[in-house]
Phi, psi and omega in degrees: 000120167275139186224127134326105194336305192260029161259322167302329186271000153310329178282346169292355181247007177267327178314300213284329166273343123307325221274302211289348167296330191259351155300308175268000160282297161354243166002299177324314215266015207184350173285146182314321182303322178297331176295325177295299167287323122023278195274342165289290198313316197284338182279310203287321176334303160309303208281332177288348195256007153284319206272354184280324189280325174292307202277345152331284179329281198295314184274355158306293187311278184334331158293309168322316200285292167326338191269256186355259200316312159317328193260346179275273196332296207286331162308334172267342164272338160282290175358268301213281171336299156293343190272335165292298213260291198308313180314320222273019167037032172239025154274127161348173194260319183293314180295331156316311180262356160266315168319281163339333186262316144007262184310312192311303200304321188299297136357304180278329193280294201279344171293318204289316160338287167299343151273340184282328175272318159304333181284311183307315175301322160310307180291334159308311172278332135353295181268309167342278213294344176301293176355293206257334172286342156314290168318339183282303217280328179288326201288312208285328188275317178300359196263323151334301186287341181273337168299285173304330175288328183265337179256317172286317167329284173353296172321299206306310179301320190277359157288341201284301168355272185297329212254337186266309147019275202271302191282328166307320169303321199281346203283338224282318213244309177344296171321296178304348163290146187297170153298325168296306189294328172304319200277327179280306193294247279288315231279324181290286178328324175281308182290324176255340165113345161218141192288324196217158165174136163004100172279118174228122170074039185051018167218134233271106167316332210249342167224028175061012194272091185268149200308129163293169171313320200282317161326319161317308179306289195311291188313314177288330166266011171283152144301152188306328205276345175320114116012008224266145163234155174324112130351318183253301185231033163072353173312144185269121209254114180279117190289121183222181186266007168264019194270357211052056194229000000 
């Protein structure tokens, strides 16, 4: 295949502008920020299906305390009730002493009643304060995730950037190239990852490999306009005075 030399040395500037495209797709695909936010989601996740369980916790618990308390009031209203009947002296001697005996039991029911709402209420207040530290803590990782989230993006526009750039440079330069010589950097560039690159100093820019004699040779007695490509990794090795030859 034949080129115009200084159309070959035109693919070192397309190289360079793939390379670096192919930089930032990397780089798309590998920032530390998507790990970041990755592992924020994953803490807010945690933390909210904590404070979901808690506040679960708490309102489980509150039902109770209401259940308790209706049952202390209504235990204090059989009291109040017997304590009525005993005032108003118009009970039996048998009904005195089961109302007396009543009451005792109503007495013991309600003290126990009354350490069982209170042991609720301590725990209640307890969870409560579990409650509102959960919330600090759901507020404190999302504001985190909100953070990661605002540094990858940020990343993200100046690849988008740098990437808009870059394909404009490459739509600019592509038209110079013959149709052949294009079709050979793209077919090499898809299979090894670079189409063209610098023979400098007898050695193959695109996979670092320097050149035996015979190659050398071969290569130095090519015409300018000759094509050649690397042997080992098939890249089109662009002739310059840094090549040594």
């Amino acid at each position: 295949m034949k080129a115009n030399p200084t159309v070959q040395r035109r693919l070192l500037e397309l190289a360079d502008v793939d390379a670096e495209l192919a930089r930032v797709e990397h780089r798309r695909r590998t920032l530390p920020e998507l790990a970041e936010v990755a592992e924020a989601e994953k803490t807010v996740r945690a933390k909210r299906d904590a404070q979901v369980a808690g506040d679960t916790t708490l309102a489980d618990l509150d039902r109770e305390v209401r259940r308790q308390e209706k049952e202390v009031d209504a235990v204090r209203a059989r009291e109040d009730r017997d304590r009525g009947l005993l005032a108003g002296g118009t009970v039996s001697a048998k009904q005195l002493t089961d109302l007396e005996h009543e009451l005792a039991t109503l007495e013991r029911r309600q003290s126990t009643l009354e350490e069982d709402l209170l042991e609720l209420m301590e725990r209640r207040e307890a969870l409560e304060m579990d409650s509102k530290h959960a919330a600090v803590e759901v507020a404190k990782v999302e504001e985190g995730l909100a953070d990661a989230n605002r540094r990858r993006d940020q990343v993200l526009a100046d690849l988008d950037t740098t990437q808009a750039r870059r394909e404009a440079d490459r739509v600019k330069l592509v038209p110079e190239f013959p149709e052949a010589l294009l079709s050979l950097y793209e077919r090499v560039r898809r299979n090894k990852g670079i189409g063209a690159a610098l023979l400098r100093a007898r050695r193959c820019g695109a996979c670092r490999i320097e050149l035996d004699r015979s190659a050398i040779s071969r290569i130095a007695g090519a015409a300018a306009d000759e094509v050649l490509t690397c042997e080992e990794c098939g890249a089109i090795m662009v002739r310059t005075p840094e090549s040594g030859l």
